[in-house]
Short mmCIF file of C-alpha atoms in Angstrom, two decimals:
data_model
loop_
_atom_site.label_atom_id
_atom_site.label_comp_id
_atom_site.label_asym_id
_atom_site.label_seq_id
_atom_site.Cartn_x
_atom_site.Cartn_y
_atom_site.Cartn_z
CA MET A 100 -0.31 -0.35 -0.20
CA HIS A 101 1.35 3.51 -0.83
CA ALA A 102 0.16 6.89 0.72
CA VAL A 103 0.86 10.04 -0.05
CA ILE A 104 1.51 12.71 3.05
CA LEU A 105 0.80 16.65 1.92
CA ALA A 106 4.00 18.38 3.78
CA GLY A 107 4.30 21.62 2.05
CA GLY A 108 2.60 24.17 3.89
CA LYS A 109 3.91 26.19 5.58
CA GLY A 110 1.98 26.54 8.84
CA VAL A 111 1.21 29.81 9.37
CA ARG A 112 -1.58 29.45 11.70
CA LEU A 113 1.61 27.75 14.28
CA LYS A 114 3.40 31.38 13.39
CA PRO A 115 6.53 31.65 15.31
CA TYR A 116 6.69 27.91 16.23
CA THR A 117 7.13 26.74 11.89
CA THR A 118 9.03 29.92 11.11
CA THR A 119 12.46 27.93 11.43
CA LEU A 120 10.63 24.51 11.60
CA PRO A 121 8.27 23.02 9.62
CA LYS A 122 4.60 21.65 10.91
CA PRO A 123 5.48 18.23 10.20
CA LEU A 124 8.20 17.89 12.33
CA MET A 125 7.08 19.84 15.72
CA PRO A 126 7.85 17.95 18.07
CA ILE A 127 4.79 15.81 19.93
CA GLY A 128 5.09 14.71 24.55
CA ASP A 129 9.70 15.71 23.54
CA SER A 130 10.58 12.88 22.01
CA HIS A 131 9.03 12.14 19.08
CA SER A 132 7.83 14.76 15.63
CA ILE A 133 4.00 14.66 13.97
CA LEU A 134 5.13 13.40 11.06
CA GLN A 135 7.73 10.58 12.59
CA ILE A 136 3.80 9.83 14.68
CA VAL A 137 2.65 9.68 11.33
CA LEU A 138 5.39 7.01 9.89
CA ASP A 139 5.16 4.64 12.84
CA GLN A 140 1.53 3.98 12.42
CA LEU A 141 1.24 3.83 8.72
CA ALA A 142 4.68 1.19 8.52
CA SER A 143 2.38 -0.68 11.66
CA ARG A 144 -0.89 -0.65 9.22
CA GLY A 145 1.19 -2.17 6.42
CA PHE A 146 1.92 0.46 4.40
CA THR A 147 5.45 -0.47 2.76
CA SER A 148 5.99 3.01 0.78
CA VAL A 149 4.91 7.22 0.89
CA THR A 150 5.44 10.35 -1.33
CA LEU A 151 6.22 12.98 1.20
CA ALA A 152 5.12 16.49 -0.82
CA ILE A 153 7.47 18.86 0.29
CA ASN A 154 7.87 22.87 -0.42
CA HIS A 155 8.65 24.91 3.16
CA LEU A 156 11.84 24.11 4.82
CA GLY A 157 11.36 20.92 3.23
CA PRO A 158 15.73 19.66 3.31
CA LEU A 159 14.72 19.60 6.97
CA ILE A 160 12.07 16.72 5.91
CA ARG A 161 14.46 14.85 3.94
CA ALA A 162 17.37 15.34 6.46
CA PHE A 163 14.37 13.45 9.31
CA VAL A 164 13.03 10.80 6.79
CA GLY A 165 15.67 10.08 4.58
CA ASP A 166 15.25 7.18 2.48
CA GLY A 167 12.48 5.86 4.91
CA ASN A 168 14.26 2.62 5.69
CA ARG A 169 14.01 3.45 9.57
CA TRP A 170 10.79 2.25 9.04
CA GLY A 171 10.78 0.06 6.62
CA LEU A 172 9.22 1.73 4.16
CA THR A 173 10.73 3.21 0.97
CA ILE A 174 9.89 6.82 0.92
CA ASP A 175 10.41 9.19 -2.31
CA TYR A 176 9.61 12.61 -1.97
CA SER A 177 7.80 15.10 -4.23
CA GLU A 178 9.53 19.08 -4.24
CA GLU A 179 6.85 22.59 -4.79
CA ASP A 180 9.08 25.18 -6.41
CA ARG A 181 5.43 26.71 -5.88
CA PRO A 182 2.16 26.40 -3.52
CA LEU A 183 -0.09 23.95 -5.22
CA SER A 184 -2.20 24.12 -2.44
CA THR A 185 -3.56 20.73 -1.05
CA VAL A 186 -4.55 18.29 -4.07
CA GLY A 187 -2.16 20.25 -6.64
CA PRO A 188 1.28 18.23 -5.52
CA LEU A 189 -0.42 14.93 -6.37
CA PHE A 190 -1.40 15.97 -10.54
CA GLY A 191 2.15 16.08 -11.20
CA LEU A 192 2.49 12.13 -9.97
CA LYS A 193 0.39 10.56 -11.76
CA ASP A 194 2.38 8.43 -13.49
CA ARG A 195 4.12 7.23 -10.38
CA LEU A 196 0.79 6.47 -8.38
CA PRO A 197 -0.18 3.12 -7.71
CA ASP A 198 -4.77 2.50 -9.28
CA GLU A 199 -5.85 3.55 -5.38
CA PHE A 200 -3.64 5.39 -2.94
CA LEU A 201 -3.69 7.45 1.03
CA VAL A 202 -3.47 10.69 0.77
CA MET A 203 -3.45 12.76 4.42
CA ASN A 204 -2.46 16.37 5.93
CA GLY A 205 0.88 15.93 7.30
CA ASP A 206 -0.57 17.49 10.28
CA VAL A 207 -2.97 15.27 11.93
CA LEU A 208 -2.62 13.29 15.00
CA THR A 209 -5.19 9.74 14.99
CA ASP A 210 -5.47 6.95 16.16
CA LEU A 211 -7.03 6.27 12.57
CA ASP A 212 -6.45 2.39 10.48
CA TYR A 213 -5.39 4.00 7.43
CA GLY A 214 -5.22 0.70 5.95
CA ASP A 215 -8.65 0.13 6.84
CA LEU A 216 -9.48 3.48 5.63
CA LEU A 217 -7.61 2.28 2.46
CA ARG A 218 -9.06 -1.22 1.69
CA SER A 219 -12.42 0.27 2.35
CA HIS A 220 -12.11 2.91 -0.61
CA GLN A 221 -10.56 0.28 -3.12
CA LEU A 222 -14.12 -2.04 -2.59
CA SER A 223 -16.10 0.44 -2.76
CA GLY A 224 -15.15 2.07 -6.44
CA ALA A 225 -14.81 5.42 -5.40
CA GLY A 226 -12.90 8.00 -6.66
CA LEU A 227 -12.38 9.61 -3.22
CA THR A 228 -13.26 9.01 0.13
CA LEU A 229 -12.94 11.09 2.86
CA ALA A 230 -12.48 9.76 6.56
CA THR A 231 -14.82 12.19 8.97
CA SER A 232 -15.13 12.38 12.29
CA GLU A 233 -18.60 13.95 14.10
CA ARG A 234 -18.37 17.33 15.53
CA VAL A 235 -21.13 18.85 17.56
CA HIS A 236 -21.77 22.51 18.44
CA ARG A 237 -24.49 24.20 20.36
CA ILE A 238 -26.53 26.98 19.66
CA ASP A 239 -26.32 28.99 22.54
CA PHE A 240 -30.09 30.68 21.31
CA GLY A 241 -33.27 29.69 21.43
CA VAL A 242 -33.50 28.67 17.24
CA LEU A 243 -37.03 29.02 15.92
CA ASP A 244 -38.86 27.47 12.70
CA VAL A 245 -40.54 29.89 10.72
CA GLU A 246 -42.91 29.57 7.60
CA ALA A 247 -44.78 32.41 6.41
CA GLY A 248 -43.94 34.88 9.36
CA ARG A 249 -44.88 32.35 11.68
CA VAL A 250 -42.70 29.91 14.52
CA VAL A 251 -43.80 26.73 14.17
CA GLY A 252 -40.90 24.89 16.14
CA PHE A 253 -38.54 26.33 18.88
CA ARG A 254 -35.78 24.39 19.79
CA GLU A 255 -34.11 26.38 23.40
CA LYS A 256 -30.06 26.18 22.75
CA PRO A 257 -30.25 23.23 19.80
CA SER A 258 -26.88 20.80 19.46
CA LEU A 259 -25.92 20.72 16.07
CA HIS A 260 -23.87 17.45 15.10
CA TYR A 261 -22.19 17.13 11.46
CA PRO A 262 -19.51 15.09 9.57
CA VAL A 263 -16.01 17.39 9.12
CA SER A 264 -12.99 15.63 6.81
CA MET A 265 -10.04 14.62 8.62
CA GLY A 266 -7.91 16.26 6.31
CA VAL A 267 -7.39 11.56 4.93
CA TYR A 268 -8.86 10.57 1.70
CA GLY A 269 -8.90 7.21 0.11
CA MET A 270 -8.04 8.22 -3.41
CA SER A 271 -7.96 6.84 -6.96
CA ARG A 272 -5.80 7.99 -9.80
CA ARG A 273 -8.21 7.90 -11.95
CA THR A 274 -9.58 11.50 -10.08
CA LEU A 275 -6.82 12.90 -10.91
CA GLU A 276 -5.95 12.19 -14.77
CA PRO A 277 -8.19 15.28 -15.85
CA TYR A 278 -5.96 17.82 -14.17
CA PRO A 279 -2.60 18.83 -15.87
CA ALA A 280 0.30 18.73 -13.43
CA GLY A 281 0.68 22.10 -12.25
CA LEU A 282 -2.40 23.65 -11.05
CA ALA A 283 -3.18 24.66 -7.66
CA LEU A 284 -6.46 23.07 -6.32
CA GLY A 285 -7.80 22.04 -3.15
CA PHE A 286 -10.42 19.47 -1.77
CA ASP A 287 -12.71 21.56 -1.52
CA GLN A 288 -13.13 22.11 -5.25
CA LEU A 289 -11.40 18.03 -5.44
CA VAL A 290 -14.71 17.34 -3.92
CA LEU A 291 -17.39 20.23 -5.68
CA ASP A 292 -15.72 18.82 -9.72
CA LEU A 293 -16.24 15.28 -8.54
CA LEU A 294 -20.32 16.41 -7.08
CA ALA A 295 -20.90 17.95 -10.41
CA GLY A 296 -19.17 14.99 -12.76
CA GLY A 297 -21.82 12.69 -10.84
CA ASP A 298 -19.00 11.08 -9.12
CA PRO A 299 -20.05 11.80 -5.37
CA PRO A 300 -17.24 10.53 -3.04
CA MET A 301 -17.65 7.83 -0.32
CA THR A 302 -17.06 9.13 3.71
CA TYR A 303 -15.63 6.67 6.06
CA PRO A 304 -16.91 7.26 9.85
CA PHE A 305 -14.28 7.38 12.34
CA ASP A 306 -15.47 8.21 16.25
CA GLY A 307 -11.63 7.47 17.83
CA PHE A 308 -9.31 9.95 18.69
CA TRP A 309 -8.50 13.08 16.11
CA LEU A 310 -6.76 16.27 16.22
CA ASP A 311 -5.68 18.42 13.84
CA ILE A 312 -3.14 20.64 14.73
CA GLY A 313 -2.97 23.74 13.23
CA ARG A 314 -4.09 26.65 15.83
CA PRO A 315 -1.28 26.91 19.08
CA GLU A 316 -4.20 26.21 21.31
CA ASP A 317 -4.98 22.75 18.61
CA TYR A 318 -0.62 21.50 19.33
CA ASP A 319 -0.72 22.78 23.41
CA GLU A 320 -3.21 20.04 24.01
CA ALA A 321 -1.74 17.54 22.06
CA ASN A 322 1.83 18.22 24.38
CA ARG A 323 -0.53 18.47 27.12
CA SER A 324 -2.46 15.23 26.40
CA PHE A 325 0.80 13.10 24.38
CA PRO A 326 1.48 11.14 28.17
CA GLN A 327 -1.66 9.74 27.83
CA LEU A 328 -2.47 9.51 23.69
CA LYS A 329 1.13 7.70 23.41
CA PRO A 330 -0.23 4.26 24.22
CA ILE A 331 -3.04 5.02 21.28
CA LEU A 332 -0.61 6.64 18.82
CA LEU A 333 1.84 4.28 18.97
CA PRO A 334 1.17 1.19 20.68
CA ASN A 335 3.71 -0.21 19.59
CA ARG A 336 7.30 1.89 19.27
CA PRO A 337 8.15 3.31 22.84
CA GLY A 338 11.17 5.99 21.69
CA PRO A 339 11.90 8.46 19.50
CA ILE A 340 13.94 7.12 16.14
CA GLU A 341 16.95 8.57 15.33
CA VAL A 342 17.92 10.47 12.53
CA ALA A 343 20.97 10.80 9.73
CA VAL A 344 21.25 13.77 7.56
CA GLY A 345 22.44 12.75 4.98
CA GLU A 346 24.88 9.90 4.01
CA ARG A 347 27.82 11.44 5.92
CA ALA A 348 26.72 12.97 8.90
CA ASP A 349 26.82 10.72 12.04
CA PRO A 350 23.44 9.79 13.50
CA LEU A 351 21.25 12.77 15.25
CA ALA A 352 17.98 12.74 16.86
CA VAL A 353 15.40 14.96 15.73
CA ALA A 354 15.82 17.87 18.91
CA ASP A 355 19.29 18.55 17.59
CA LEU A 356 17.55 19.39 14.01
CA PRO A 357 18.68 22.93 12.84
CA GLY A 358 15.41 25.09 14.48
CA VAL A 359 14.44 22.20 16.77
CA VAL A 360 13.34 22.64 19.49
CA ARG A 361 12.05 20.88 22.37
CA ALA A 362 8.08 21.41 23.33
CA GLY A 363 8.97 22.51 26.64
CA GLU A 364 11.38 25.29 25.37
CA LEU A 365 8.35 26.66 22.88
CA THR A 366 7.16 30.77 23.82
#
């Protein structure tokens, strides 16, 4: 099984942390990076190869990950020369991808079974499958149901339940065929295009742990909760992995890479 990790974003909402460090390499729990956790999980779920789509501070990601041998993975890279949004990086990879593959953002922490998601996608025959998590939003007002100016119903501070995209997808290569390489396109527009073309995406509902580390408060929460989350996220990986910067360098811990700071040192 093959996965593409989208790791080229600038992490604007996490500045100043991401000024010198790409978001996928942000330390979690003082001993792991987000990307290390994701690669551990993919390897444990049967994935054998990964493509990392990089841009912002891409050399740091290459230095940390290397060829993927430490995870038992074969890892290659696709480097953007300009931002291509979330789906755009895939258009130039069409000749390198299998018929079905996983796509995910590089800043997601979840105990989702990535292998089961991809198998579900393969069986569905859909062009795209979105992993979804249910969210609940409580309205702080009384909500009126109105018809022709008359109140026909009333709900006091109701809760709305709705599925949201987790930033993890099963995808078929045929979904990429209509788009030229170099086109900047987001998953939002891709979903709209599929709906307009009569090829609606499938969903993969998930009720486990999921955290999209997009805001400083999300990052702080991940660090506070990591001692409890570690057995869930990394049940078979007790310690950090050493990294080597190229073949000429001695092994380095992730915290020794240029610009890397430990979680406790962030202010």
